[in-house]
mmCIF file of C-alpha atoms and ligand atoms in Angstrom:
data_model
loop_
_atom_site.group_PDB
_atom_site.id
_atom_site.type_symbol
_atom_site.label_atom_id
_atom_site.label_comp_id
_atom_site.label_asym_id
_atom_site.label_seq_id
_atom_site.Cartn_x
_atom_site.Cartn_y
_atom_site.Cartn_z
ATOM 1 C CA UNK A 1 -17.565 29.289 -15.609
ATOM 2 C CA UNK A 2 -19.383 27.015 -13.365
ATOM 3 C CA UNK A 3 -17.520 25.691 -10.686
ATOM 4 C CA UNK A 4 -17.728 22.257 -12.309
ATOM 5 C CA UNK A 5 -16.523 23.519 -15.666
ATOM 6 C CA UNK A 6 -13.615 25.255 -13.426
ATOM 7 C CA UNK A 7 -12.809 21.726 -12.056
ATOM 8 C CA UNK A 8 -13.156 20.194 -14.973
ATOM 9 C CA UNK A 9 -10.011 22.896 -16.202
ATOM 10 C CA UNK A 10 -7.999 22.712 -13.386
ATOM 11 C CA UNK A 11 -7.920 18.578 -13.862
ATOM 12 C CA UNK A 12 -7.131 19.017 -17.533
ATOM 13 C CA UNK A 13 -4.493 21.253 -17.310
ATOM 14 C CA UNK A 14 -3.237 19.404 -14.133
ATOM 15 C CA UNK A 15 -3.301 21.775 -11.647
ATOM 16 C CA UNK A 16 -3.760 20.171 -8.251
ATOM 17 C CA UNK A 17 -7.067 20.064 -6.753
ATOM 18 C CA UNK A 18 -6.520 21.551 -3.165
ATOM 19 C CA UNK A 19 -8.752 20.641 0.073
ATOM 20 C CA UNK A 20 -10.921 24.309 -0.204
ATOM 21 C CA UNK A 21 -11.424 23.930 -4.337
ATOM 22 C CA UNK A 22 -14.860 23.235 -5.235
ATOM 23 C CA UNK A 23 -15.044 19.756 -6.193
ATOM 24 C CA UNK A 24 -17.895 17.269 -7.070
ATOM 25 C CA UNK A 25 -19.091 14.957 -4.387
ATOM 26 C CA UNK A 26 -18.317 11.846 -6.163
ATOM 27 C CA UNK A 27 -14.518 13.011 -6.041
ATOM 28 C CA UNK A 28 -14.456 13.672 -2.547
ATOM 29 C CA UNK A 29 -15.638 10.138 -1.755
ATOM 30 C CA UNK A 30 -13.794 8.290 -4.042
ATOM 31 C CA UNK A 31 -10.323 9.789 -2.439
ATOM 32 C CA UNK A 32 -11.819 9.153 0.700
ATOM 33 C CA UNK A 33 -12.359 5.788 -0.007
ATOM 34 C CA UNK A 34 -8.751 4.916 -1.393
ATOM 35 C CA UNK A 35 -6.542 7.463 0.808
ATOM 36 C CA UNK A 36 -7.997 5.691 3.581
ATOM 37 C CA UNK A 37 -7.791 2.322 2.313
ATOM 38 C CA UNK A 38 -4.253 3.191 1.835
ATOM 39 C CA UNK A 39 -4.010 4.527 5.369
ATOM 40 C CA UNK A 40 -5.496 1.304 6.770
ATOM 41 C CA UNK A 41 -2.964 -0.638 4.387
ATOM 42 C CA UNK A 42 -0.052 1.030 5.920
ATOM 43 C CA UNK A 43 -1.055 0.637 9.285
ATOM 44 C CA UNK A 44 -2.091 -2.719 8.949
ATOM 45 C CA UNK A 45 1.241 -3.592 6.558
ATOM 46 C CA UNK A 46 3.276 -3.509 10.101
ATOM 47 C CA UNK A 47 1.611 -6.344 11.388
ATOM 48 C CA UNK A 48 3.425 -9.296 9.268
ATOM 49 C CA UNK A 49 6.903 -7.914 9.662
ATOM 50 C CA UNK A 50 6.431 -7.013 12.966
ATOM 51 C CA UNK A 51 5.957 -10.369 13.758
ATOM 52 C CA UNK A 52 10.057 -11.169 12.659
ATOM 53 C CA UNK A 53 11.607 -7.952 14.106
ATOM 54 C CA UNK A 54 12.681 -10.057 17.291
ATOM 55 C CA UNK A 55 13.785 -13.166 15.542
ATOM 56 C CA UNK A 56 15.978 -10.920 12.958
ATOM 57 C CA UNK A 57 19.426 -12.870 12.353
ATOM 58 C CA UNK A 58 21.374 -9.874 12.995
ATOM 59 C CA UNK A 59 21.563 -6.702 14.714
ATOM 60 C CA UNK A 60 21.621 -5.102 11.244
ATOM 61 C CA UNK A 61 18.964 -6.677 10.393
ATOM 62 C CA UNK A 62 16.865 -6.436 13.139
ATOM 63 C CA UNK A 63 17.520 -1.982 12.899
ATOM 64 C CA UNK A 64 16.492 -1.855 9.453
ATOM 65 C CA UNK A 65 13.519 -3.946 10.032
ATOM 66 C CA UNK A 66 12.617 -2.248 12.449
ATOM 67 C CA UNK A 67 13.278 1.194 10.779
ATOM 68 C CA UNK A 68 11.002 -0.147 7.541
ATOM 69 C CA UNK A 69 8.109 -0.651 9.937
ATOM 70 C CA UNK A 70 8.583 2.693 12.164
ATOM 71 C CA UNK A 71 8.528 4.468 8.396
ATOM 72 C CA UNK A 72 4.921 2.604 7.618
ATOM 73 C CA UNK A 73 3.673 3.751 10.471
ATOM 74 C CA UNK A 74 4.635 7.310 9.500
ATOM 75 C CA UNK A 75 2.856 6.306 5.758
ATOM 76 C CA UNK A 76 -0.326 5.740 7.928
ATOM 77 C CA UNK A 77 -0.154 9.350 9.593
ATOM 78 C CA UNK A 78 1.106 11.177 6.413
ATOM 79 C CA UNK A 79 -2.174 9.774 4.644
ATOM 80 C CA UNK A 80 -4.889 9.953 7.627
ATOM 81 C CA UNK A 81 -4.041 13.765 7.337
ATOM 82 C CA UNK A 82 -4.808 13.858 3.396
ATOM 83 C CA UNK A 83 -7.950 12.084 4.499
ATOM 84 C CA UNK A 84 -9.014 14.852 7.087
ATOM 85 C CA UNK A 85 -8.562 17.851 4.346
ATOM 86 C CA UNK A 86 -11.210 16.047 2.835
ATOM 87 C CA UNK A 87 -13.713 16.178 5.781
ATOM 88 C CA UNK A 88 -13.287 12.655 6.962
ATOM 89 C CA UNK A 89 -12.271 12.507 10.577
ATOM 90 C CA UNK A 90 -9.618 10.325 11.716
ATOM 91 C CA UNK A 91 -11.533 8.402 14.548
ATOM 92 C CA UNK A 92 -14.348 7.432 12.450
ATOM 93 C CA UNK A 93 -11.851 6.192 9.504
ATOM 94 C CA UNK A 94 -10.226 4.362 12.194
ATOM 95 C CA UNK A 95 -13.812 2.917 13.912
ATOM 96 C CA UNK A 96 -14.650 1.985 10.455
ATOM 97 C CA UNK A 97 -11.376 -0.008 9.852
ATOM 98 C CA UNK A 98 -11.764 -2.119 13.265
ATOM 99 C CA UNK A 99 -15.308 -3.191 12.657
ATOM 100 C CA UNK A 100 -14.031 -4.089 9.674
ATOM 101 C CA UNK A 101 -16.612 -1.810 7.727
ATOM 102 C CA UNK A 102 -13.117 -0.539 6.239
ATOM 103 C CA UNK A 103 -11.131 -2.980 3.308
ATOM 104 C CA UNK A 104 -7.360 -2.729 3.435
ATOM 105 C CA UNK A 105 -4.687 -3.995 1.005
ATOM 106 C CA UNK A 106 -5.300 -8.279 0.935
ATOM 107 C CA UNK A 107 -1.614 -8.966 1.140
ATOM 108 C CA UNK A 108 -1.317 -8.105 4.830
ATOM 109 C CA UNK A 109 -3.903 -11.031 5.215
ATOM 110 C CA UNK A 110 -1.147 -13.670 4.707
ATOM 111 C CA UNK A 111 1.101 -15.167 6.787
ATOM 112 C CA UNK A 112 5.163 -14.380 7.116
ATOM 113 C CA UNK A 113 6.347 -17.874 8.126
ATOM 114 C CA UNK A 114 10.468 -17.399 7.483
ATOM 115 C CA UNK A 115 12.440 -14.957 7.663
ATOM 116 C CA UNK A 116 12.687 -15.011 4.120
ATOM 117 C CA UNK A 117 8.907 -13.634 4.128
ATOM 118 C CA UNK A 118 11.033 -10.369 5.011
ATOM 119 C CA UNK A 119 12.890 -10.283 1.835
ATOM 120 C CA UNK A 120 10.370 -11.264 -0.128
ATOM 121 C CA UNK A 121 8.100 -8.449 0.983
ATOM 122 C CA UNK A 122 10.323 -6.106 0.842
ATOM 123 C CA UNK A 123 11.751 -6.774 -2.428
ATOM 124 C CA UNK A 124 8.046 -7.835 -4.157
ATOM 125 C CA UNK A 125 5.611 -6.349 -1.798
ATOM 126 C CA UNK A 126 7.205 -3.131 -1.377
ATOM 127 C CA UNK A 127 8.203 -3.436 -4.903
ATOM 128 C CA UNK A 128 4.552 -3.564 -6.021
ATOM 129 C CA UNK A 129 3.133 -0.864 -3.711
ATOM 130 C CA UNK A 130 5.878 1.388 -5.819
ATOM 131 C CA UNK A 131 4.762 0.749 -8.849
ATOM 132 C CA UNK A 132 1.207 1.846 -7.545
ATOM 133 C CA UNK A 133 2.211 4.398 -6.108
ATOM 134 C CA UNK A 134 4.719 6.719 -7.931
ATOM 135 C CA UNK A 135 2.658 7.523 -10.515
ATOM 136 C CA UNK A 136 -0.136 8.717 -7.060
ATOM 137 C CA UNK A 137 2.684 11.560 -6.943
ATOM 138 C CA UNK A 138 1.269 13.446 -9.944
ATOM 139 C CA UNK A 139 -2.212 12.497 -8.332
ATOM 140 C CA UNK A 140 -5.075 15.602 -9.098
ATOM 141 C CA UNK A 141 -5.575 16.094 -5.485
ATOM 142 C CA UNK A 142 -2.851 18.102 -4.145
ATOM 143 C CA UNK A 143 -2.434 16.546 0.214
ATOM 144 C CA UNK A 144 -2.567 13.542 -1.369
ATOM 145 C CA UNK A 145 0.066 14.138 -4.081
ATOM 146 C CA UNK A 146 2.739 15.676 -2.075
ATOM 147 C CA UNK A 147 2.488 12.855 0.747
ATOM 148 C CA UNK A 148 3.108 10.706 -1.650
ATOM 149 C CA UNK A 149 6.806 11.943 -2.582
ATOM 150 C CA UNK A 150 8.066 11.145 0.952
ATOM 151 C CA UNK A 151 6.654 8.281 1.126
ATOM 152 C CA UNK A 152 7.980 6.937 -2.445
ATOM 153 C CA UNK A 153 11.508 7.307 -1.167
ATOM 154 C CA UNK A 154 10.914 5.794 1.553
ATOM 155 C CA UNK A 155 9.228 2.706 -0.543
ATOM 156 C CA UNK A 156 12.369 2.207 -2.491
ATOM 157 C CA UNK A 157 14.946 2.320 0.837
ATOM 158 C CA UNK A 158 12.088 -1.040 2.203
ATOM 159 C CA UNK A 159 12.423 -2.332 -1.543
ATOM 160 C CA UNK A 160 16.784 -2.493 -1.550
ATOM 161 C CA UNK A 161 16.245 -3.558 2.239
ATOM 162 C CA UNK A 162 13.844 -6.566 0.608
ATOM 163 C CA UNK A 163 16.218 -7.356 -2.492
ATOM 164 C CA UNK A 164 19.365 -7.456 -0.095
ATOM 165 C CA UNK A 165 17.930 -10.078 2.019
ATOM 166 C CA UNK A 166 16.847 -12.194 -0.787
ATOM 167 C CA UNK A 167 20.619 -11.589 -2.662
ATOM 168 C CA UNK A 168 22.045 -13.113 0.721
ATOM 169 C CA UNK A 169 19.418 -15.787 0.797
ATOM 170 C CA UNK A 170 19.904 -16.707 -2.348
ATOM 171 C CA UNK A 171 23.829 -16.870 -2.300
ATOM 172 C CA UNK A 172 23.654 -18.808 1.172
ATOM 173 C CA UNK A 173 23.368 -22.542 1.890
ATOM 174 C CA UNK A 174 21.169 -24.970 -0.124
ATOM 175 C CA UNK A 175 18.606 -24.173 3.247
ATOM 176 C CA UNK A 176 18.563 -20.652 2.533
ATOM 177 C CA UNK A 177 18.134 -20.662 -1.189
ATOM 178 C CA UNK A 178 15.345 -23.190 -0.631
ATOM 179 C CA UNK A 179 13.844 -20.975 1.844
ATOM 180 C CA UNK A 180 14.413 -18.053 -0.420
ATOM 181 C CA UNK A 181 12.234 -19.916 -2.831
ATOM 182 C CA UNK A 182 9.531 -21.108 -0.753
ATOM 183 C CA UNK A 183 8.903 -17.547 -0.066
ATOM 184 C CA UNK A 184 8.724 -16.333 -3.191
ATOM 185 C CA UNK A 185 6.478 -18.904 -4.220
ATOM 186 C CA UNK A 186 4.181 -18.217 -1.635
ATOM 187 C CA UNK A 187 4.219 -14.719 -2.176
ATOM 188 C CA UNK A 188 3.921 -14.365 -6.000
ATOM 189 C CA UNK A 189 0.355 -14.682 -6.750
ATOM 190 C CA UNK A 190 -0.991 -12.652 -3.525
ATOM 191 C CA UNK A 191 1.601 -9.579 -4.809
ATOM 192 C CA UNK A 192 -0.503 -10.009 -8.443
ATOM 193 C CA UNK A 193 -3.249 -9.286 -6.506
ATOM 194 C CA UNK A 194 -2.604 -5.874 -5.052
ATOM 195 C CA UNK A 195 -3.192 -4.145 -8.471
ATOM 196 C CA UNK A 196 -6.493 -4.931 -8.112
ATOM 197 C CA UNK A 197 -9.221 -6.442 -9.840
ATOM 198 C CA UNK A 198 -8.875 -6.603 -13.926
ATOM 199 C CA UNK A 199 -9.602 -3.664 -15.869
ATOM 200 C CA UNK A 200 -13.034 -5.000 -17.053
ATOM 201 C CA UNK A 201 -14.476 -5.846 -13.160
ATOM 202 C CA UNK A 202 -12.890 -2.787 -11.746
ATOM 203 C CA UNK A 203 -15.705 -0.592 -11.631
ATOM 204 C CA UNK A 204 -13.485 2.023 -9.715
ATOM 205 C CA UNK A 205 -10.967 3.129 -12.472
ATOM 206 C CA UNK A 206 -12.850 4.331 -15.456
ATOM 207 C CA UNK A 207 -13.806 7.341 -13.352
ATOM 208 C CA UNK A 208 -10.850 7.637 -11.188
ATOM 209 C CA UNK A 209 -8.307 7.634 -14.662
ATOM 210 C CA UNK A 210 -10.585 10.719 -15.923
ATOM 211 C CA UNK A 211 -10.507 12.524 -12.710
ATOM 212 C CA UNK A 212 -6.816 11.520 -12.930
ATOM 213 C CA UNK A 213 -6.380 10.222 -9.846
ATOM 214 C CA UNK A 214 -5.538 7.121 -11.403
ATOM 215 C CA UNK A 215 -2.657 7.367 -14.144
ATOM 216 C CA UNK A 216 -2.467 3.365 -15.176
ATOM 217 C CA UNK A 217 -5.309 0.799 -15.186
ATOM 218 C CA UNK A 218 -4.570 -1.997 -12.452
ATOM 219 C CA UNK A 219 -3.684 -4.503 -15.652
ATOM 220 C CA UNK A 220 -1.048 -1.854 -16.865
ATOM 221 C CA UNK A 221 1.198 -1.613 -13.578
ATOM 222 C CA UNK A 222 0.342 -5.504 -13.223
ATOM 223 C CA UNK A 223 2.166 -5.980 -16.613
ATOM 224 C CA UNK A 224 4.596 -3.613 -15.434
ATOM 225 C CA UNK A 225 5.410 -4.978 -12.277
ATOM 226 C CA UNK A 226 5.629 -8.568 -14.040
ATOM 227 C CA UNK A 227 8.329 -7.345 -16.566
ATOM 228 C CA UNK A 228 10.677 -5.025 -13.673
ATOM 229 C CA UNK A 229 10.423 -8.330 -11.418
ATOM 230 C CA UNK A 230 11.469 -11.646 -13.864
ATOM 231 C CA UNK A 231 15.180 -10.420 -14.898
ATOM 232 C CA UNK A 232 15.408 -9.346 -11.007
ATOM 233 C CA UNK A 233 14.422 -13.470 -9.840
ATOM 234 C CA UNK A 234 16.844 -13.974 -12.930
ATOM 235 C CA UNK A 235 19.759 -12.454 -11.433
ATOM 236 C CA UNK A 236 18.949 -13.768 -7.935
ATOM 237 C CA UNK A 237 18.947 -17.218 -9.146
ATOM 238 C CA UNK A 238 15.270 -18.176 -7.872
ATOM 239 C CA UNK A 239 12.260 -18.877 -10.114
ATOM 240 C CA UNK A 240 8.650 -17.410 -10.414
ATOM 241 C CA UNK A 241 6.089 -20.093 -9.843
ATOM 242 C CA UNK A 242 4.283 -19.131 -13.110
ATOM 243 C CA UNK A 243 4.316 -22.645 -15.791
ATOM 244 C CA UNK A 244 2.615 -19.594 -18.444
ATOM 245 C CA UNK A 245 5.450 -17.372 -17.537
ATOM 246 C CA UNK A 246 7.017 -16.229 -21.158
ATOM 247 C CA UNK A 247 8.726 -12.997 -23.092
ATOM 248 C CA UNK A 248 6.420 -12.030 -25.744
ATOM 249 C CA UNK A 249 8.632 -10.056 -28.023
ATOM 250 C CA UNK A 250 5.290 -8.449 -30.288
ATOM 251 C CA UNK A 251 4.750 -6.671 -26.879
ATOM 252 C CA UNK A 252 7.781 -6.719 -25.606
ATOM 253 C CA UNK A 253 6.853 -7.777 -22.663
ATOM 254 C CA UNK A 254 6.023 -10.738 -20.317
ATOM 255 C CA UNK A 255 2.564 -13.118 -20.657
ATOM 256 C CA UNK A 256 2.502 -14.547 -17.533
ATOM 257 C CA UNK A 257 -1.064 -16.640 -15.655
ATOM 258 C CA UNK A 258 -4.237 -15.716 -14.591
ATOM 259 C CA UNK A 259 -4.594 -14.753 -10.889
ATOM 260 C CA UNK A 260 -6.778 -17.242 -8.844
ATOM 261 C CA UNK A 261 -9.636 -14.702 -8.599
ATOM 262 C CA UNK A 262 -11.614 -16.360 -6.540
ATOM 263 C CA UNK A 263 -9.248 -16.413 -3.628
ATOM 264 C CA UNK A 264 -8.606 -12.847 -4.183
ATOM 265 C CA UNK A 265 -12.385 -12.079 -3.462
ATOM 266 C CA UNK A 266 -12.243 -14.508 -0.444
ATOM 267 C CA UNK A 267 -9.248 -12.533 0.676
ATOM 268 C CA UNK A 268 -11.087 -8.996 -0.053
ATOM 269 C CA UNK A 269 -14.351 -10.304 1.768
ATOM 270 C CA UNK A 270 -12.698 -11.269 5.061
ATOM 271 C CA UNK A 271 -11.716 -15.145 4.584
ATOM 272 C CA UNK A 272 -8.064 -15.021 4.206
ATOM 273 C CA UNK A 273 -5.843 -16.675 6.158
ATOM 274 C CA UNK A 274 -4.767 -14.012 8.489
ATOM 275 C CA UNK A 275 -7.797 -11.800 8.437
ATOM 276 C CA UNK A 276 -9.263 -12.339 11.935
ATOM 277 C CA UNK A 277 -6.046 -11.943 13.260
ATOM 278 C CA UNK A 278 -5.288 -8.725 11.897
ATOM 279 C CA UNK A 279 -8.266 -7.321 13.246
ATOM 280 C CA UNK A 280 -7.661 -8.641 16.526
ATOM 281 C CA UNK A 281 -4.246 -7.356 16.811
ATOM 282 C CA UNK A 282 -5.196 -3.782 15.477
ATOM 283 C CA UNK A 283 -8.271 -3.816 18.155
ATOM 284 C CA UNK A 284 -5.966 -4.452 21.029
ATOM 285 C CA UNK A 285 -3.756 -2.007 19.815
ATOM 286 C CA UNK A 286 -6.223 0.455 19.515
ATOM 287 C CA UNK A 287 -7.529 -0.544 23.098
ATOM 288 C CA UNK A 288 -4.401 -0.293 25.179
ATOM 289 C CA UNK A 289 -3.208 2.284 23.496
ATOM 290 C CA UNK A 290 -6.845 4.546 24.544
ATOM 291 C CA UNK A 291 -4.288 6.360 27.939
ATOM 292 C CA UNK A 292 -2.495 8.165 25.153
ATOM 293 C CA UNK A 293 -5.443 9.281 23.411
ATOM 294 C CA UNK A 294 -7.003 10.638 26.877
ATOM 295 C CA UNK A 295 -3.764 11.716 27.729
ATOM 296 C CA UNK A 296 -2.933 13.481 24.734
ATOM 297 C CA UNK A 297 -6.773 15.350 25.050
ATOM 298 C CA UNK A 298 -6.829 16.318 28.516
ATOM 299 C CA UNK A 299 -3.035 18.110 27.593
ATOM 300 C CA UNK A 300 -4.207 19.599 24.747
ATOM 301 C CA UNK A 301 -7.299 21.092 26.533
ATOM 302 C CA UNK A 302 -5.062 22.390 29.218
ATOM 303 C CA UNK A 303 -3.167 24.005 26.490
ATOM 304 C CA UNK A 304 -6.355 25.512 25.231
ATOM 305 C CA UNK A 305 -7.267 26.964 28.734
ATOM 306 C CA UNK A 306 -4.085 28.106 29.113
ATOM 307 C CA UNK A 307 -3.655 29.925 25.724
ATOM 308 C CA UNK A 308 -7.597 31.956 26.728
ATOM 309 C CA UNK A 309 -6.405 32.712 30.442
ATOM 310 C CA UNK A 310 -3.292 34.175 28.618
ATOM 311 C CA UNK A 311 -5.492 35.971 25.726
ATOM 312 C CA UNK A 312 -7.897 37.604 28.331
ATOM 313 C CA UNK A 313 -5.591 38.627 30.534
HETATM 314 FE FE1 FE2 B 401 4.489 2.208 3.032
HETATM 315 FE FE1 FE2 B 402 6.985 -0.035 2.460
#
C-alpha cells in the first residue's frame, strides 16, 4: 500500500492519525490552520471577561470568573502543543497572531458592556464553542483529539457558570432582567456567527468532513445550537431577538433568520468593534511578559549545561 492509500485506511476505519504517520501536506496545513486558530481563540477569548473579573458582584462570582478564564488560558497551551506535533512552532504561530497575519474566533471582537455579558457568554458563547467542539473529540488527528476531552469538560463547567448567572439575572429586579435581555440581544447574532460561514461559501469543510476532521457542516451545529438554546431562553424567561424565529415540526426543528453576513466578513477582516483593541492588549501582553520568556531560556540552558557537565563527568 502506498502511504496515501494507508492514510486513506487509517481515516476510514478511524484510527487516529498520530504526529509521525505519513500524512498528505494538505492535512497538515489545514490542522495547522484551525488548531491554531483555535489556540489564538482561546487566548484571545480571555480578553472580554477579563475585563469584568474586578467588577464581579460577589466573591463567588468573581472566583469562578476568574477560574473560567485561568482554564482558557490552559485551552490555549493544551492546543499550541497539538500545533507543534505538527511542525509549527509556537513563536511563529504566536508572531503570526499579533501582526494579525493570524484570524481568531470573531466573537472575542465584541464588546462585554454588563455584567450580564458574563452570563451570556458563558451560557451562549461557551455554549456554542461546545457544540463545535465535542464532536473535535473523535477528530482523525490523534494530539488534537485527546486535548479536546479536557477541554470539553471544562467547556460545560464555563457553560452552567454562564446559565447560572443569567437564571439569577433573570429572576432579579425588573433592572436585571432588562439587563439580562439586552445582553442576549446583543449577543445572539455574533454567537450565529461562530459556526462559520454557510455550507455553500465555506470552502474549508468539504475537504475537512472527508478527512474527518470535521464531523458536522457549520449549518448543521448552527441548527443544532438554535434548537438546544430556544427552550433554554424559554425557561429563563428572556426572548431571542429573531422576528423569523419558529418550530418547524416537518424538521422538527427551529427556522430561525439569516445572519447579517456582511458584518460577519467585516468582523473576520479586522473591522469589528473591538478588533484593534484586542490586538493591542495581546501585544502588550506579549511585550511585558518577554522577562519570562528570557528568563525561562537562560534556566533552561543552565539546565542543559548542567545535565552535559553531569553526563561527561
Ligand atoms: Fe475554552
Ligand atoms: Fe470556555
Amino acid at each position: 500500500m502506498t502511504n496515501e492509500e494507508i492514510f486513506e485506511k487509517k481515516i476510514q476505519d478511524d484510527v487516529r492519525i498520530e504526529p509521525k504517520d505519513w500524512m498528505p501536506e494538505a492535512y497538515r496545513k489545514t490542522l495547522i490552520r484551525q488548531i491554531s486558530q483555535h489556540a489564538h481563540s482561546e487566548v484571545v477569548g480571555m480578553l472580554p471577561e477579563a475585563n469584568w473579573i474586578t467588577r464581579a458582584p460577589t466573591l463567588r462570582r468573581k472566583a469562578t470568573l476568574l477560574a473560567k478564564v485561568q482554564d482558557e488560558a490552559g485551552h490555549g497551551l493544551y492546543l499550541y502543543s497539538a500545533m507543534e506535533t505538527l511542525g509549527m512552532p509556537r513563536a511563529q504561530a504566536i508572531d503570526d497572531l499579533l501582526s494579525g497575519k493570524a484570524k481568531y474566533s470573531s466573537i472575542f471582537n465584541y464588546p462585554t458592556l454588563s455584567w450580564a455579558d458574563m452570563g451570556t457568554i458563558g451560557w451562549l458563547v461557551d455554549g456554542a464553542a461546545i457544540l463545535n467542539q465535542v464532536p473535535l473529540c473523535r477528530t482523525s488527528y490523534g494530539p488534537y483529539a485527546r486535548a479536546m476531552v479536557r477541554v470539553c469538560k471544562e467547556e460545560s463547567f464555563h457553560q452552567r457558570q454562564g446559565f447560572e448567572i443569567m437564571q439569577s439575572l433573570s429572576q432579579g429586579s425588573a433592572e436585571q432582567k432588562a439587563m439580562a435581555q439586552d445582553a442576549i440581544n446583543r449577543w445572539w447574532w455574533p454567537t450565529l456567527m461562530m459556526f462559520g460561514p454557510r455550507d455553500a461559501e465555506s470552502g474549508n469543510t468539504e475537504l475537512s468532513m472527508k478527512w474527518r476532521i470535521k464531523r458536522f457542516t457549520n449549518d448543521e451545529l448552527r441548527q443544532k445550537f438554535v434548537d438546544m438554546m430556544v427552550p433554554q431562553a424559554q425557561h429563563l424567561g428572556l426572548s431571542i431577538p429573531d422576528p423569523r424565529l419558529k418550530w418547524n415540526e416537518e424538521k422538527k426543528g427551529y427556522d430561525f433568520g439569516d445572519v447579517d453576513w456582511n458584518e460577519f466578513w467585516k468582523v473576520v477582516k479586522g473591522q469589528g468593534p473591538c478588533n484593534k483593541q484586542r490586538l493591542e492588549a495581546r501585544n502588550k501582553a506579549h511585550d511585558q511578559g518577554a522577562w519570562v520568556r528570557e528568563a525561562a531560556a537562560a534556566y533552561a540552558e543552565k539546565r542543559a549545561k548542567r545535565a552535559q557537565l553531569g553526563a561527561s563527568a
